[in-house]
Amino acid sequence: MTRKQKLGLLFLHALPLDGSMWAGQSNLLPNSTYMPTLYPLGNSIEAWAAAALTYAKEERLVVVGCSVGGSCALEIAAAHPERVAVLVLIGTKANRRPDPQMYASALETIEKQGLEAAWKTFWEPLFAKSASMSVINAARDIFLRQSAHDVANGIAVFHTRPSYGQTLSTFSGPVTIVSGEEDIAPGLKVSAAQASSARKGTLITIPDCGHYVPLEKPKRLNEILRDVISAQYRS
């Protein structure tokens, strides 16, 4: 890529948050950064990916996804590889392993006990043990801005998404896999295997960090993304 070619930065958020989870990354590429909230964009990962891609004006993109957002990033790479310069996947499971019990339990908890109970049960435990309460509470505030309907839709999309192991292993561009050292979903073993399966894969592990790297370690993530962006302009 030459300096004359403009690069876009597309961020795809994790469950059960929204595009505002990337606020700490918003100044990396001013005027070329997109952080859509995915829930209103449809009821499948394919619909999310197609709609999210329309936000970006640039022809070539750094696509960054966290958790289910990583699956959305992989769908974009599968459907429109010509638009994707590089993938950055944070806490992402490329392959889906069906878990109907977890799927049903999450929906039932929201319906019968409410969003607060669901947060405590399913998502707060994904933070590192050392994560500050201010970070956890900020994430909780983002979560509570979502409607129960939207969160349920996100859960459904997550549990019915395709597997993207083949996309990950055949994508021709660089793939940076970022994992918090304390991330239990998917965990370091899975993240390392995914980095190894990619043609140009790199694993970066962040100490004292759980699943929500953009919120828990925003400065370290920004360093990683700056390096990724700089490498594209040097190539």
CSV table of C-alpha atoms in Angstrom, one decimal:
chain,number,residue,atom,x,y,z
A,1,MET,CA,0.0,0.0,0.0
A,2,THR,CA,1.3,3.4,-0.9
A,3,ARG,CA,0.9,6.6,1.2
A,4,LYS,CA,-1.5,7.9,-1.5
A,5,GLN,CA,-4.0,5.1,-0.7
A,6,LYS,CA,-6.2,5.9,2.2
A,7,LEU,CA,-6.9,3.2,4.8
A,8,GLY,CA,-10.1,2.9,6.8
A,9,LEU,CA,-10.5,1.4,10.3
A,10,LEU,CA,-13.7,-0.6,10.9
A,11,PHE,CA,-14.4,-1.7,14.5
A,12,LEU,CA,-16.9,-4.4,15.3
A,13,HIS,CA,-18.0,-4.7,18.9
A,14,ALA,CA,-18.4,-7.5,21.4
A,15,LEU,CA,-21.5,-8.8,23.1
A,16,PRO,CA,-23.3,-7.3,25.0
A,17,LEU,CA,-21.9,-3.9,24.3
A,18,ASP,CA,-22.1,-1.5,21.3
A,19,GLY,CA,-19.9,0.6,19.1
A,20,SER,CA,-19.0,3.0,21.9
A,21,MET,CA,-16.8,0.3,23.4
A,22,TRP,CA,-14.2,1.5,20.9
A,23,ALA,CA,-14.1,5.1,22.2
A,24,GLY,CA,-10.5,4.7,23.3
A,25,GLN,CA,-9.5,3.9,19.7
A,26,SER,CA,-11.5,6.6,17.9
A,27,ASN,CA,-8.5,8.9,17.2
A,28,LEU,CA,-6.2,6.3,15.5
A,29,LEU,CA,-7.4,7.3,12.0
A,30,PRO,CA,-9.5,10.4,12.3
A,31,ASN,CA,-12.3,10.8,9.8
A,32,SER,CA,-11.6,7.2,8.6
A,33,THR,CA,-12.9,5.3,11.6
A,34,TYR,CA,-16.2,3.5,11.8
A,35,MET,CA,-17.8,2.0,14.9
A,36,PRO,CA,-21.3,0.8,14.1
A,37,THR,CA,-23.6,-0.8,16.6
A,38,LEU,CA,-24.5,-4.2,15.1
A,39,TYR,CA,-27.8,-5.2,16.7
A,40,PRO,CA,-30.1,-3.1,14.5
A,41,LEU,CA,-28.3,-4.3,11.3
A,42,GLY,CA,-30.1,-7.7,11.1
A,43,ASN,CA,-30.5,-11.1,12.6
A,44,SER,CA,-27.5,-12.9,11.2
A,45,ILE,CA,-23.8,-12.4,11.1
A,46,GLU,CA,-24.0,-12.1,7.3
A,47,ALA,CA,-26.5,-9.3,7.6
A,48,TRP,CA,-24.3,-7.5,10.2
A,49,ALA,CA,-21.2,-7.8,8.0
A,50,ALA,CA,-22.9,-6.6,4.9
A,51,ALA,CA,-24.4,-3.6,6.6
A,52,ALA,CA,-21.3,-2.7,8.6
A,53,LEU,CA,-19.2,-2.6,5.5
A,54,THR,CA,-21.4,0.1,4.0
A,55,TYR,CA,-20.3,2.5,6.7
A,56,ALA,CA,-16.7,2.6,5.4
A,57,LYS,CA,-15.9,4.8,2.4
A,58,GLU,CA,-12.3,3.6,1.9
A,59,GLU,CA,-11.6,0.7,-0.4
A,60,ARG,CA,-9.1,-1.0,1.9
A,61,LEU,CA,-9.8,-1.5,5.6
A,62,VAL,CA,-8.2,-2.6,8.8
A,63,VAL,CA,-11.1,-4.6,10.3
A,64,VAL,CA,-11.0,-5.1,14.0
A,65,GLY,CA,-13.4,-7.3,15.8
A,66,CYS,CA,-13.9,-8.3,19.4
A,67,SER,CA,-15.7,-11.6,20.3
A,68,VAL,CA,-18.7,-11.9,18.1
A,69,GLY,CA,-17.4,-8.8,16.3
A,70,GLY,CA,-14.4,-10.9,15.3
A,71,SER,CA,-16.8,-13.4,13.7
A,72,CYS,CA,-18.4,-10.5,11.8
A,73,ALA,CA,-14.9,-9.4,10.7
A,74,LEU,CA,-14.2,-12.9,9.4
A,75,GLU,CA,-17.5,-12.8,7.5
A,76,ILE,CA,-16.4,-9.6,5.8
A,77,ALA,CA,-13.1,-11.2,4.9
A,78,ALA,CA,-15.0,-14.2,3.5
A,79,ALA,CA,-17.5,-12.2,1.4
A,80,HIS,CA,-15.3,-9.2,0.4
A,81,PRO,CA,-11.6,-10.1,0.8
A,82,GLU,CA,-10.6,-7.3,-1.6
A,83,ARG,CA,-11.8,-4.8,1.0
A,84,VAL,CA,-9.8,-6.2,3.9
A,85,ALA,CA,-6.1,-5.2,4.2
A,86,VAL,CA,-5.7,-6.8,7.6
A,87,LEU,CA,-7.7,-8.5,10.3
A,88,VAL,CA,-7.3,-7.9,14.0
A,89,LEU,CA,-9.3,-10.4,16.0
A,90,ILE,CA,-9.7,-9.9,19.8
A,91,GLY,CA,-11.1,-12.7,21.9
A,92,THR,CA,-12.6,-14.4,18.9
A,93,LYS,CA,-13.6,-18.0,18.3
A,94,ALA,CA,-13.4,-18.6,14.5
A,95,ASN,CA,-15.1,-21.9,14.8
A,96,ARG,CA,-18.5,-22.2,16.4
A,97,ARG,CA,-19.1,-25.1,18.8
A,98,PRO,CA,-22.9,-25.4,19.4
A,99,ASP,CA,-23.9,-24.8,23.0
A,100,PRO,CA,-27.7,-25.0,23.1
A,101,GLN,CA,-27.8,-25.1,26.9
A,102,MET,CA,-25.8,-21.8,27.2
A,103,TYR,CA,-27.9,-20.2,24.4
A,104,ALA,CA,-31.2,-21.1,26.1
A,105,SER,CA,-29.9,-20.1,29.5
A,106,ALA,CA,-28.9,-16.7,28.4
A,107,LEU,CA,-32.2,-15.9,26.8
A,108,GLU,CA,-34.1,-17.3,29.8
A,109,THR,CA,-32.1,-15.2,32.2
A,110,ILE,CA,-32.8,-12.0,30.3
A,111,GLU,CA,-36.5,-12.8,30.0
A,112,LYS,CA,-37.1,-14.0,33.6
A,113,GLN,CA,-34.5,-12.1,35.6
A,114,GLY,CA,-33.6,-9.1,33.6
A,115,LEU,CA,-30.5,-7.6,32.1
A,116,GLU,CA,-28.7,-7.0,35.5
A,117,ALA,CA,-28.8,-10.7,36.3
A,118,ALA,CA,-27.6,-11.6,32.8
A,119,TRP,CA,-24.7,-9.2,33.2
A,120,LYS,CA,-23.6,-10.7,36.5
A,121,THR,CA,-24.0,-14.3,35.2
A,122,PHE,CA,-22.5,-14.2,31.7
A,123,TRP,CA,-20.4,-11.1,31.0
A,124,GLU,CA,-18.9,-9.6,34.2
A,125,PRO,CA,-17.0,-12.8,34.8
A,126,LEU,CA,-15.1,-12.3,31.5
A,127,PHE,CA,-13.1,-9.4,32.9
A,128,ALA,CA,-9.6,-10.0,34.4
A,129,LYS,CA,-9.6,-10.5,38.2
A,130,SER,CA,-7.5,-7.4,38.4
A,131,ALA,CA,-9.8,-5.2,36.3
A,132,SER,CA,-10.9,-2.1,38.1
A,133,MET,CA,-14.5,-1.6,39.1
A,134,SER,CA,-14.5,1.7,37.1
A,135,VAL,CA,-13.8,-0.3,33.9
A,136,ILE,CA,-16.3,-3.0,34.7
A,137,ASN,CA,-19.0,-0.4,35.6
A,138,ALA,CA,-18.3,1.6,32.4
A,139,ALA,CA,-18.9,-1.6,30.4
A,140,ARG,CA,-22.0,-2.3,32.5
A,141,ASP,CA,-23.3,1.1,31.7
A,142,ILE,CA,-22.8,0.5,27.9
A,143,PHE,CA,-24.6,-2.8,28.3
A,144,LEU,CA,-27.6,-1.3,30.1
A,145,ARG,CA,-28.1,1.2,27.3
A,146,GLN,CA,-29.1,-1.8,25.1
A,147,SER,CA,-32.6,-3.1,25.0
A,148,ALA,CA,-33.4,-6.7,26.0
A,149,HIS,CA,-34.5,-7.3,22.5
A,150,ASP,CA,-31.2,-6.2,21.0
A,151,VAL,CA,-29.2,-8.2,23.4
A,152,ALA,CA,-31.3,-11.3,22.7
A,153,ASN,CA,-30.8,-10.7,19.0
A,154,GLY,CA,-27.0,-10.5,19.6
A,155,ILE,CA,-27.0,-13.7,21.5
A,156,ALA,CA,-29.0,-15.4,18.8
A,157,VAL,CA,-26.5,-14.2,16.1
A,158,PHE,CA,-23.6,-15.4,18.2
A,159,HIS,CA,-25.0,-18.8,18.7
A,160,THR,CA,-26.2,-19.3,15.1
A,161,ARG,CA,-23.2,-17.9,13.3
A,162,PRO,CA,-21.2,-20.1,10.8
A,163,SER,CA,-17.8,-21.4,11.6
A,164,TYR,CA,-15.0,-19.4,10.0
A,165,GLY,CA,-12.0,-21.6,10.5
A,166,GLN,CA,-11.5,-22.0,6.7
A,167,THR,CA,-11.8,-18.3,6.2
A,168,LEU,CA,-9.1,-17.7,8.8
A,169,SER,CA,-6.7,-20.2,7.3
A,170,THR,CA,-7.2,-19.1,3.7
A,171,PHE,CA,-7.3,-15.3,4.1
A,172,SER,CA,-4.2,-13.9,2.3
A,173,GLY,CA,-3.6,-10.8,4.4
A,174,PRO,CA,-2.0,-10.4,7.8
A,175,VAL,CA,-4.1,-11.6,10.8
A,176,THR,CA,-3.3,-10.3,14.3
A,177,ILE,CA,-4.8,-12.4,17.1
A,178,VAL,CA,-5.0,-10.4,20.4
A,179,SER,CA,-5.8,-12.3,23.6
A,180,GLY,CA,-6.0,-11.1,27.2
A,181,GLU,CA,-3.9,-13.5,29.3
A,182,GLU,CA,-6.9,-14.1,31.5
A,183,ASP,CA,-9.5,-14.4,28.7
A,184,ILE,CA,-11.5,-17.6,29.3
A,185,ALA,CA,-13.5,-17.1,26.1
A,186,PRO,CA,-11.9,-18.4,23.9
A,187,GLY,CA,-8.7,-18.7,26.0
A,188,LEU,CA,-5.0,-18.6,25.1
A,189,LYS,CA,-4.9,-22.2,23.7
A,190,VAL,CA,-7.6,-21.5,21.1
A,191,SER,CA,-6.1,-18.1,20.3
A,192,ALA,CA,-2.7,-19.5,19.7
A,193,ALA,CA,-4.0,-22.3,17.5
A,194,GLN,CA,-5.9,-19.7,15.4
A,195,ALA,CA,-2.8,-17.6,15.0
A,196,SER,CA,-0.9,-20.7,13.8
A,197,SER,CA,-3.7,-21.6,11.3
A,198,ALA,CA,-3.6,-18.2,9.6
A,199,ARG,CA,-1.2,-17.8,6.6
A,200,LYS,CA,0.2,-14.6,8.1
A,201,GLY,CA,-0.9,-15.0,11.7
A,202,THR,CA,0.6,-13.3,14.8
A,203,LEU,CA,-0.5,-13.8,18.4
A,204,ILE,CA,-0.2,-11.0,20.9
A,205,THR,CA,-1.0,-11.8,24.5
A,206,ILE,CA,-1.8,-9.0,27.0
A,207,PRO,CA,-1.0,-9.6,30.7
A,208,ASP,CA,-3.6,-8.8,33.4
A,209,CYS,CA,-6.3,-8.6,30.9
A,210,GLY,CA,-9.5,-10.5,30.2
A,211,HIS,CA,-11.9,-10.7,27.3
A,212,TYR,CA,-12.7,-7.0,26.8
A,213,VAL,CA,-9.2,-5.8,25.7
A,214,PRO,CA,-10.4,-2.4,24.3
A,215,LEU,CA,-11.8,-1.5,27.7
A,216,GLU,CA,-9.3,-3.2,30.0
A,217,LYS,CA,-6.1,-2.3,28.2
A,218,PRO,CA,-6.9,0.5,25.7
A,219,LYS,CA,-3.4,2.0,25.6
A,220,ARG,CA,-1.8,-1.4,24.8
A,221,LEU,CA,-4.4,-2.1,22.1
A,222,ASN,CA,-3.7,1.3,20.6
A,223,GLU,CA,0.0,0.5,20.4
A,224,ILE,CA,-0.9,-2.8,18.6
A,225,LEU,CA,-3.2,-1.1,16.1
A,226,ARG,CA,-0.7,1.7,15.4
A,227,ASP,CA,1.8,-0.9,14.5
A,228,VAL,CA,-0.7,-2.7,12.3
A,229,ILE,CA,-1.6,0.5,10.5
A,230,SER,CA,2.0,1.6,10.0
A,231,ALA,CA,2.9,-1.8,8.5
A,232,GLN,CA,0.2,-1.3,5.9
A,233,TYR,CA,1.6,2.0,4.8
A,234,ARG,CA,5.1,0.6,4.6
A,235,SER,CA,4.0,-2.3,2.5
